[in-house]
JSON list of N, CA and C in Angstrom, two decimals:
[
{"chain": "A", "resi": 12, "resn": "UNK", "atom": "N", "xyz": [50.48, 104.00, 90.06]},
{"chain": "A", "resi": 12, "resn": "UNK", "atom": "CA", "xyz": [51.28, 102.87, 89.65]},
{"chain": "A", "resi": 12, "resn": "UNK", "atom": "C", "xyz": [52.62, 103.31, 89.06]},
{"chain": "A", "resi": 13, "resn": "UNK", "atom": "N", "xyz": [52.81, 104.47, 88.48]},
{"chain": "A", "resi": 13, "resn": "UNK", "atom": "CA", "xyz": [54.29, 104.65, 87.65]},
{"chain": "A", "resi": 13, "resn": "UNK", "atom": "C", "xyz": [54.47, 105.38, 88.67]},
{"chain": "A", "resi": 14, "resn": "UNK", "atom": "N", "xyz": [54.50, 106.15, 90.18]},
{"chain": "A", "resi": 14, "resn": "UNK", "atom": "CA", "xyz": [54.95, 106.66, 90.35]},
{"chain": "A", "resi": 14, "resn": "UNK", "atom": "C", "xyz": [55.72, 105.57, 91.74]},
{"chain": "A", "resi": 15, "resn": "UNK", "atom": "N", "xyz": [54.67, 103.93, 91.47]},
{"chain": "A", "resi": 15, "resn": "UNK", "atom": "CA", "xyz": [55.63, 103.11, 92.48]},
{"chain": "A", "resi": 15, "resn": "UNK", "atom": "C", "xyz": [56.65, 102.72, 91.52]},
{"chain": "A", "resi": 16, "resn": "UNK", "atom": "N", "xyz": [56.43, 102.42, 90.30]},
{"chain": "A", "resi": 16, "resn": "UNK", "atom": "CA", "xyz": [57.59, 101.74, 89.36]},
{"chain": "A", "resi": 16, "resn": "UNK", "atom": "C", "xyz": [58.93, 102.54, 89.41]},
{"chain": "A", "resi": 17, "resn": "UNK", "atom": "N", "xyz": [58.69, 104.26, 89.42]},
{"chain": "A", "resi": 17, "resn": "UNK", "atom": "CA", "xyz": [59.66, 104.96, 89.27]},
{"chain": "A", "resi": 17, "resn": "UNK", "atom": "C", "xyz": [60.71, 105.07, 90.55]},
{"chain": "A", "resi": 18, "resn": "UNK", "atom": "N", "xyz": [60.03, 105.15, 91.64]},
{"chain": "A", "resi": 18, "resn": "UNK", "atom": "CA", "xyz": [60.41, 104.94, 93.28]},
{"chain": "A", "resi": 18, "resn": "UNK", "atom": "C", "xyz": [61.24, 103.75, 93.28]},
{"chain": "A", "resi": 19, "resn": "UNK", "atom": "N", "xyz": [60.84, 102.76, 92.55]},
{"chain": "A", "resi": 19, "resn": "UNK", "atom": "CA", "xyz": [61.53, 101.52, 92.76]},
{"chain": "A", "resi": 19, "resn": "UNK", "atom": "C", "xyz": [62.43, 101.35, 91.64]},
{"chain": "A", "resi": 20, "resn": "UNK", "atom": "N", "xyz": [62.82, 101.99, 90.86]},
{"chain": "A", "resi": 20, "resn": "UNK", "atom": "CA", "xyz": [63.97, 101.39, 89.69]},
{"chain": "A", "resi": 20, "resn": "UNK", "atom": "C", "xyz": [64.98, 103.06, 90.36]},
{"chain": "A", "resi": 21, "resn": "UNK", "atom": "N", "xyz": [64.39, 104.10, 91.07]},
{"chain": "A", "resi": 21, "resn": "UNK", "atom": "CA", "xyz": [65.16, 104.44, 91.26]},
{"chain": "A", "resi": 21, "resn": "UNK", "atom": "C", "xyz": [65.59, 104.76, 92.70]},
{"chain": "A", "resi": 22, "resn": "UNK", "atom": "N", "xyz": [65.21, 103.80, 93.15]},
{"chain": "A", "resi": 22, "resn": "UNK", "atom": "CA", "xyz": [65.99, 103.25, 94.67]},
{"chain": "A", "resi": 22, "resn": "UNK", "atom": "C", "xyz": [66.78, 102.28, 94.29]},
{"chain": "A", "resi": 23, "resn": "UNK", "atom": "N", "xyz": [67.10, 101.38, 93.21]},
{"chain": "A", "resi": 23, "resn": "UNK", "atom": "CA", "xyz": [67.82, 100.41, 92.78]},
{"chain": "A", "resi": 23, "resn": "UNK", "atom": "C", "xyz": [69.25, 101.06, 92.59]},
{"chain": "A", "resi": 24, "resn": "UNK", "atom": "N", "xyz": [69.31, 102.29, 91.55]},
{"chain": "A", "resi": 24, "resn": "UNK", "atom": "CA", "xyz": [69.83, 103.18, 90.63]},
{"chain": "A", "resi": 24, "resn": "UNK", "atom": "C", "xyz": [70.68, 103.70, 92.11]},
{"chain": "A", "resi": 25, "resn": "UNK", "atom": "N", "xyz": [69.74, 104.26, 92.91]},
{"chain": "A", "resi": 25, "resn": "UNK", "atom": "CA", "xyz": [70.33, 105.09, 94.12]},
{"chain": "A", "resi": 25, "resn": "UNK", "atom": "C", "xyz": [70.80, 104.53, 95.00]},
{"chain": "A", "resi": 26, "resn": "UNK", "atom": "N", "xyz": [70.61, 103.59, 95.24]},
{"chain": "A", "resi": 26, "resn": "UNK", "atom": "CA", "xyz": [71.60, 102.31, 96.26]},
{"chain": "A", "resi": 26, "resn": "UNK", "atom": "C", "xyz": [72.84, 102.20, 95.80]},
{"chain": "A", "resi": 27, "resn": "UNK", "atom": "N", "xyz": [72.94, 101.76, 94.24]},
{"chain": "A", "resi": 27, "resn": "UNK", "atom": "CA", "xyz": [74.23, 101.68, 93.46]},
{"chain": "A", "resi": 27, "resn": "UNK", "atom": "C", "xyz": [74.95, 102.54, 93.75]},
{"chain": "A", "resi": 28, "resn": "UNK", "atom": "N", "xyz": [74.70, 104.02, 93.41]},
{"chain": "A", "resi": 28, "resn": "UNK", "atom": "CA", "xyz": [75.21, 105.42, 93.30]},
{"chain": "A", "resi": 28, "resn": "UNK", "atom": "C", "xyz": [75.59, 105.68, 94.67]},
{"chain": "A", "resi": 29, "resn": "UNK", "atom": "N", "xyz": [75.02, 105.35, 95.92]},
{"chain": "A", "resi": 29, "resn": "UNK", "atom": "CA", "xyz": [75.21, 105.15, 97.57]},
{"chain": "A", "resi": 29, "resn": "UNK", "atom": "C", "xyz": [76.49, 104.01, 98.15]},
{"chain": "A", "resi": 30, "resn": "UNK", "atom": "N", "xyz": [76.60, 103.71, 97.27]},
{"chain": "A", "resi": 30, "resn": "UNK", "atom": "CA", "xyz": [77.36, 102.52, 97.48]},
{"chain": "A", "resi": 30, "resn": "UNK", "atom": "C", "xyz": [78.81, 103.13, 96.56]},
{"chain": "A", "resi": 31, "resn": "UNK", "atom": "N", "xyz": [78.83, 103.84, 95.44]},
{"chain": "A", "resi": 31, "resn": "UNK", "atom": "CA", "xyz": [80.20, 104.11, 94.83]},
{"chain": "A", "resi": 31, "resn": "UNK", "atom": "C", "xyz": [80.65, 105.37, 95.69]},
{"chain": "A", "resi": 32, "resn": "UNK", "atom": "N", "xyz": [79.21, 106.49, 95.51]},
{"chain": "A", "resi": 32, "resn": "UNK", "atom": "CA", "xyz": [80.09, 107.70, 96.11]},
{"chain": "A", "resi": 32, "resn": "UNK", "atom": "C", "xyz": [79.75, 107.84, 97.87]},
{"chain": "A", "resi": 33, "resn": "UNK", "atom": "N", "xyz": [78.96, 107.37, 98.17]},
{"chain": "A", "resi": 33, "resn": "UNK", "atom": "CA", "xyz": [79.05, 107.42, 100.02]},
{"chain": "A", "resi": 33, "resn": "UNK", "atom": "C", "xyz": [77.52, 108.02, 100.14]},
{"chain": "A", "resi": 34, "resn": "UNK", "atom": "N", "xyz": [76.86, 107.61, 101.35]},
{"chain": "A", "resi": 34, "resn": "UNK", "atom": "CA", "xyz": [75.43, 108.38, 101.48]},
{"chain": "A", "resi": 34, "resn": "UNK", "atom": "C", "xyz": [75.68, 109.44, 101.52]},
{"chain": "A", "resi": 35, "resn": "UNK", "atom": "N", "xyz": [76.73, 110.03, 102.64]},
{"chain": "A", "resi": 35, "resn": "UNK", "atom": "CA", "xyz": [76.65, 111.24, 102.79]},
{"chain": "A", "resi": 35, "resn": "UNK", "atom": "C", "xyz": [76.42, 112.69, 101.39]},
{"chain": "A", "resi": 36, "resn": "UNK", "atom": "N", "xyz": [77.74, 112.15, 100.99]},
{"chain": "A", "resi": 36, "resn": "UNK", "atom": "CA", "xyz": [77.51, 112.64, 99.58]},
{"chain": "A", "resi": 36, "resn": "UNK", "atom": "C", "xyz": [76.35, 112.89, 98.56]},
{"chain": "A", "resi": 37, "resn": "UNK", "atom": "N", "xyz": [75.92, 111.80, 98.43]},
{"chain": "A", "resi": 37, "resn": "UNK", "atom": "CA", "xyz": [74.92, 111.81, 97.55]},
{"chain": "A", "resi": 37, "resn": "UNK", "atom": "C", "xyz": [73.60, 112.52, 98.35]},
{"chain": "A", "resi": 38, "resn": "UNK", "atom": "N", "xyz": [73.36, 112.21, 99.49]},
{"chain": "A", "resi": 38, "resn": "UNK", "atom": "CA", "xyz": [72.67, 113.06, 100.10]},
{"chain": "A", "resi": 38, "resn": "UNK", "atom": "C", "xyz": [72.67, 114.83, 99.44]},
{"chain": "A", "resi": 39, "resn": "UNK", "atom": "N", "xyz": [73.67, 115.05, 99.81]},
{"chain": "A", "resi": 39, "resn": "UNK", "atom": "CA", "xyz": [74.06, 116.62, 99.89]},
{"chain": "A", "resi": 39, "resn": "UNK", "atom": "C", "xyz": [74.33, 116.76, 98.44]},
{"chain": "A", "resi": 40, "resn": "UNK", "atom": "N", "xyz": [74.50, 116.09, 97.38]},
{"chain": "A", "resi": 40, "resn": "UNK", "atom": "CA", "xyz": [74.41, 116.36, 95.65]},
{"chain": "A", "resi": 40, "resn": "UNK", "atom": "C", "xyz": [72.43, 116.79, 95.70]},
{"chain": "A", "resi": 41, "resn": "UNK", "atom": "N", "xyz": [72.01, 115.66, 96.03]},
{"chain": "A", "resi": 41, "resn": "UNK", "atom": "CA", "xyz": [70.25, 116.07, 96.46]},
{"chain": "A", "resi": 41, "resn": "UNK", "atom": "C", "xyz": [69.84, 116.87, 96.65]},
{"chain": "A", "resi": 42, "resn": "UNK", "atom": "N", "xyz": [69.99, 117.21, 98.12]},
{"chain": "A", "resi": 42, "resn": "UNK", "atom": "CA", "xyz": [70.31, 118.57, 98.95]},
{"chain": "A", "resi": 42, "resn": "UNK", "atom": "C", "xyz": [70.32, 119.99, 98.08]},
{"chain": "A", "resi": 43, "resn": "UNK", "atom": "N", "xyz": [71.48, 119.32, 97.27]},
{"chain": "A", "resi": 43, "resn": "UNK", "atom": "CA", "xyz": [71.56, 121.02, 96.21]},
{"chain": "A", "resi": 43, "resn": "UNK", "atom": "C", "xyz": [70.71, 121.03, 95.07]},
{"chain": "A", "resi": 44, "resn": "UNK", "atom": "N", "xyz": [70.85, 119.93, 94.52]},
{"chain": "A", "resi": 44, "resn": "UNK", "atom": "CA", "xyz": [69.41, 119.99, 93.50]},
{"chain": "A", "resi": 44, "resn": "UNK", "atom": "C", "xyz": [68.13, 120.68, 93.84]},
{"chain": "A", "resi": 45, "resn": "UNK", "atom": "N", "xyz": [67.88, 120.10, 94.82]},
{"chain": "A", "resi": 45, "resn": "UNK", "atom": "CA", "xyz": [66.10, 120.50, 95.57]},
{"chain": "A", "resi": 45, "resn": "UNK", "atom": "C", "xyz": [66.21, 122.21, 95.96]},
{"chain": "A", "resi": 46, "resn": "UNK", "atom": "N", "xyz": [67.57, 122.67, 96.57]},
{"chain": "A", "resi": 46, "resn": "UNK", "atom": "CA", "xyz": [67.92, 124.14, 96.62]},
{"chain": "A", "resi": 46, "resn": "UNK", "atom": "C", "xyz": [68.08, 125.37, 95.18]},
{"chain": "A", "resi": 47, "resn": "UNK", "atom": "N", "xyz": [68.80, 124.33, 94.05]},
{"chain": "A", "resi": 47, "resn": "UNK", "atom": "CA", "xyz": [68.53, 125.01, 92.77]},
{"chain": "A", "resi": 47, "resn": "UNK", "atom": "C", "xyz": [67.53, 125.16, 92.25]},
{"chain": "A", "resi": 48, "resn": "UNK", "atom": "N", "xyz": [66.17, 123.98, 92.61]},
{"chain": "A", "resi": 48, "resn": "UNK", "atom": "CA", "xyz": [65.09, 123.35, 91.48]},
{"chain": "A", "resi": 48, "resn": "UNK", "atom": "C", "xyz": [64.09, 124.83, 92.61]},
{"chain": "A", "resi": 49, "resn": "UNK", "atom": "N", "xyz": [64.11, 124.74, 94.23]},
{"chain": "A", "resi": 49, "resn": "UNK", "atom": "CA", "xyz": [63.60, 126.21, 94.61]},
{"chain": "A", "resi": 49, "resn": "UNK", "atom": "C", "xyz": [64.06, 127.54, 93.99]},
{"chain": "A", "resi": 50, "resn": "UNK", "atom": "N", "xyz": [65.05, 127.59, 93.99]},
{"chain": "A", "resi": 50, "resn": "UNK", "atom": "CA", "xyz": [65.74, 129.02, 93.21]},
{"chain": "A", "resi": 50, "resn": "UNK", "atom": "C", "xyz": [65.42, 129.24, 92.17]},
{"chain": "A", "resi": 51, "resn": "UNK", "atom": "N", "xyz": [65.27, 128.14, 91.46]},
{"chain": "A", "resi": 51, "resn": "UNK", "atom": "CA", "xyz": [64.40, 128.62, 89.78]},
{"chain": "A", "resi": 51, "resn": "UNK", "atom": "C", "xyz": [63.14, 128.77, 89.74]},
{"chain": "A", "resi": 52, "resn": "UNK", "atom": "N", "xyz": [62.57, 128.05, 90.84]},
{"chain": "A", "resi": 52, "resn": "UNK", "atom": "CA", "xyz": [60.90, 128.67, 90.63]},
{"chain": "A", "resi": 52, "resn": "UNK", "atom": "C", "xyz": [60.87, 129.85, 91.11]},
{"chain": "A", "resi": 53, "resn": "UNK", "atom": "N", "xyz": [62.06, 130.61, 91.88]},
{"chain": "A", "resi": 53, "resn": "UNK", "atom": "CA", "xyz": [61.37, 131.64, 92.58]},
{"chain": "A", "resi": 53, "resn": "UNK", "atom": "C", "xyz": [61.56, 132.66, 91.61]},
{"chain": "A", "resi": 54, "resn": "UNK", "atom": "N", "xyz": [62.87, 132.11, 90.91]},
{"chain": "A", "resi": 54, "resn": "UNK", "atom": "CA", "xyz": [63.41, 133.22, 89.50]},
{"chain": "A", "resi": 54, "resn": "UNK", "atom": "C", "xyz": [62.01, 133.34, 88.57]},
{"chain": "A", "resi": 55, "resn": "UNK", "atom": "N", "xyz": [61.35, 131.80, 88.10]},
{"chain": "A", "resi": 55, "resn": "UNK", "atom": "CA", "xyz": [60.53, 131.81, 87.17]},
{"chain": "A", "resi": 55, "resn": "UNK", "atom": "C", "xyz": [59.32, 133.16, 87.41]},
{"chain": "A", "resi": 56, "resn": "UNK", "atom": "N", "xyz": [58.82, 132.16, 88.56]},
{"chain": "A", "resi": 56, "resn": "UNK", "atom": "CA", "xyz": [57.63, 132.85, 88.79]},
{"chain": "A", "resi": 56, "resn": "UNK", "atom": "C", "xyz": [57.94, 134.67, 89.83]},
{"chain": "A", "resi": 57, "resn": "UNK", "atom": "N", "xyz": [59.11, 135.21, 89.50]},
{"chain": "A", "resi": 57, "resn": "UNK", "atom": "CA", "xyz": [59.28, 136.86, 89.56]},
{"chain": "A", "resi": 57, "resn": "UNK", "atom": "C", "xyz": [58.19, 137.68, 88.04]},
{"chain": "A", "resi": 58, "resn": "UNK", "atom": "N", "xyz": [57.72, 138.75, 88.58]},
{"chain": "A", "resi": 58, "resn": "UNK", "atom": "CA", "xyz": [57.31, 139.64, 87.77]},
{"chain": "A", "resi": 58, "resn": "UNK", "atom": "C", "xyz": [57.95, 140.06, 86.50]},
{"chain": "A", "resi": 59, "resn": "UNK", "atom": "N", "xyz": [59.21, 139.86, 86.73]},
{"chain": "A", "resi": 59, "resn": "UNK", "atom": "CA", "xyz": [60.27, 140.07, 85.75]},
{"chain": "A", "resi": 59, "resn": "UNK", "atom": "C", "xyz": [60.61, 138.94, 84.43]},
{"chain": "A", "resi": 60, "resn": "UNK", "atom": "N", "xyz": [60.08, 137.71, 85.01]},
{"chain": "A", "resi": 60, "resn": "UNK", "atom": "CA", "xyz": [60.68, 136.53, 84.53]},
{"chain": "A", "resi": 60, "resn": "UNK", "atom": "C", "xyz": [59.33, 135.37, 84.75]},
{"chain": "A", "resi": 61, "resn": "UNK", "atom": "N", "xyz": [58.72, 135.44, 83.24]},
{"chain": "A", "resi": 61, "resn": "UNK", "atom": "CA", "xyz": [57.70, 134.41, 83.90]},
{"chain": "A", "resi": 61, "resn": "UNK", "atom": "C", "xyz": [57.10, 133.40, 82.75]},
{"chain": "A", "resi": 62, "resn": "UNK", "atom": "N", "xyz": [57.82, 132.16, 82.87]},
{"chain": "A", "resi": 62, "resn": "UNK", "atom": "CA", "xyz": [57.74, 131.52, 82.03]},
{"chain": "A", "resi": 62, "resn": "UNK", "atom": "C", "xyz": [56.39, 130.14, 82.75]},
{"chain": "A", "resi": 63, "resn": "UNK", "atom": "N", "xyz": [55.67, 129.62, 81.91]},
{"chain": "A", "resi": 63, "resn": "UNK", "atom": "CA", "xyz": [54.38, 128.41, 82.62]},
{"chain": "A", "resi": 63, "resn": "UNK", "atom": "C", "xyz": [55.15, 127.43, 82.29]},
{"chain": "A", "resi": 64, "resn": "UNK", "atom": "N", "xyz": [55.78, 126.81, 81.63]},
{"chain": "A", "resi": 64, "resn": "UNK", "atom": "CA", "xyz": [56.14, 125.50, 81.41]},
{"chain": "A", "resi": 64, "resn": "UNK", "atom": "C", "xyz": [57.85, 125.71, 82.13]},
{"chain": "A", "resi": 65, "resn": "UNK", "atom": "N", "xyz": [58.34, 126.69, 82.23]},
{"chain": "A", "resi": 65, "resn": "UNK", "atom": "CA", "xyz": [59.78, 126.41, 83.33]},
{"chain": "A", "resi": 65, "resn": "UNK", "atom": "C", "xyz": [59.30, 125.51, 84.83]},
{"chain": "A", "resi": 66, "resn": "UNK", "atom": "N", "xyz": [58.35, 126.79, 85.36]},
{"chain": "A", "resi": 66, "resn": "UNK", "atom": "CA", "xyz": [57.14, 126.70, 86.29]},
{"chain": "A", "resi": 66, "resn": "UNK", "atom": "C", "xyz": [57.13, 125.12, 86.54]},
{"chain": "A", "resi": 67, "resn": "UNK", "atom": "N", "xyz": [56.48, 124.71, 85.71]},
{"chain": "A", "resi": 67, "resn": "UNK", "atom": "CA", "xyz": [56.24, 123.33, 85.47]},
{"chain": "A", "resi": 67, "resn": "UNK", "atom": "C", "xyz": [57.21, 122.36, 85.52]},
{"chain": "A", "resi": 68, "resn": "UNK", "atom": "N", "xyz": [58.22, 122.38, 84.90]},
{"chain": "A", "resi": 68, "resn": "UNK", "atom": "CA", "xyz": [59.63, 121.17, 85.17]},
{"chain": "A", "resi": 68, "resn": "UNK", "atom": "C", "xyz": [60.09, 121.90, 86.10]},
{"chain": "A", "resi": 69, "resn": "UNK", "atom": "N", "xyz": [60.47, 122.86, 86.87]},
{"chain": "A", "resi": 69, "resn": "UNK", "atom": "CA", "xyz": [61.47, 122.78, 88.29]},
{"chain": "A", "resi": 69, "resn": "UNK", "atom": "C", "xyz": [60.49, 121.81, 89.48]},
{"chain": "A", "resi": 70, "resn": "UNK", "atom": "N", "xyz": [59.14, 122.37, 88.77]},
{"chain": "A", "resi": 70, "resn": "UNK", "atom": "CA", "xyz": [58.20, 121.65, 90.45]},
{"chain": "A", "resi": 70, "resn": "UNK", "atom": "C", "xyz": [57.94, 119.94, 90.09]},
{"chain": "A", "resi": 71, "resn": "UNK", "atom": "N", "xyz": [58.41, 119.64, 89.00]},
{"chain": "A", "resi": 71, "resn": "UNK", "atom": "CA", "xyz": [58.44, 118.20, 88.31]},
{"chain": "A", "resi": 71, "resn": "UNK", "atom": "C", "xyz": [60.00, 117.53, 89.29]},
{"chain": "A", "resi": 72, "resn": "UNK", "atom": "N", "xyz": [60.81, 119.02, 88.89]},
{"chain": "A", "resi": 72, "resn": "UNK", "atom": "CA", "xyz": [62.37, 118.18, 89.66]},
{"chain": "A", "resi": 72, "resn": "UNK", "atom": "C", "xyz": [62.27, 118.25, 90.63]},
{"chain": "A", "resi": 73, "resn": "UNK", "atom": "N", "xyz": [61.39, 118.83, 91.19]},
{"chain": "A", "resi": 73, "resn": "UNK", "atom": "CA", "xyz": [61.60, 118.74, 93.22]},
{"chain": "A", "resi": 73, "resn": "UNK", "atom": "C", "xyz": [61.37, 117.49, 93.23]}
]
């Protein structure tokens, strides 16, 4: 149920935001998010670098 409420207040939110800066755009702002939010899990979860709750909010922001 909150994850239809959330889908739907933010398809509202994202129509708006589609409508000022252009689909294309906002597409490809997305695009890079989902490319950073991979790059930090791969940073997190390295041998070098290993945090459980980073872990946890990048795979929350995908």
């Amino acid at each position: 149920m909150v994850n239809i409420a959330i889908s739907f207040f933010a398809g509202l939110y994202g129509g708006h935001l589609a409508d000022i800066f252009g689909r294309r755009r906002l597409m490809l702002i997305g695009e890079c998010i989902i490319m950073f939010s991979y790059l930090g899990l791969v940073l997190v979860n390295s041998p070098f670098f290993y945090l459980t709750s980073s872990d946890f909010y990048l795979f929350i922001s995908y």
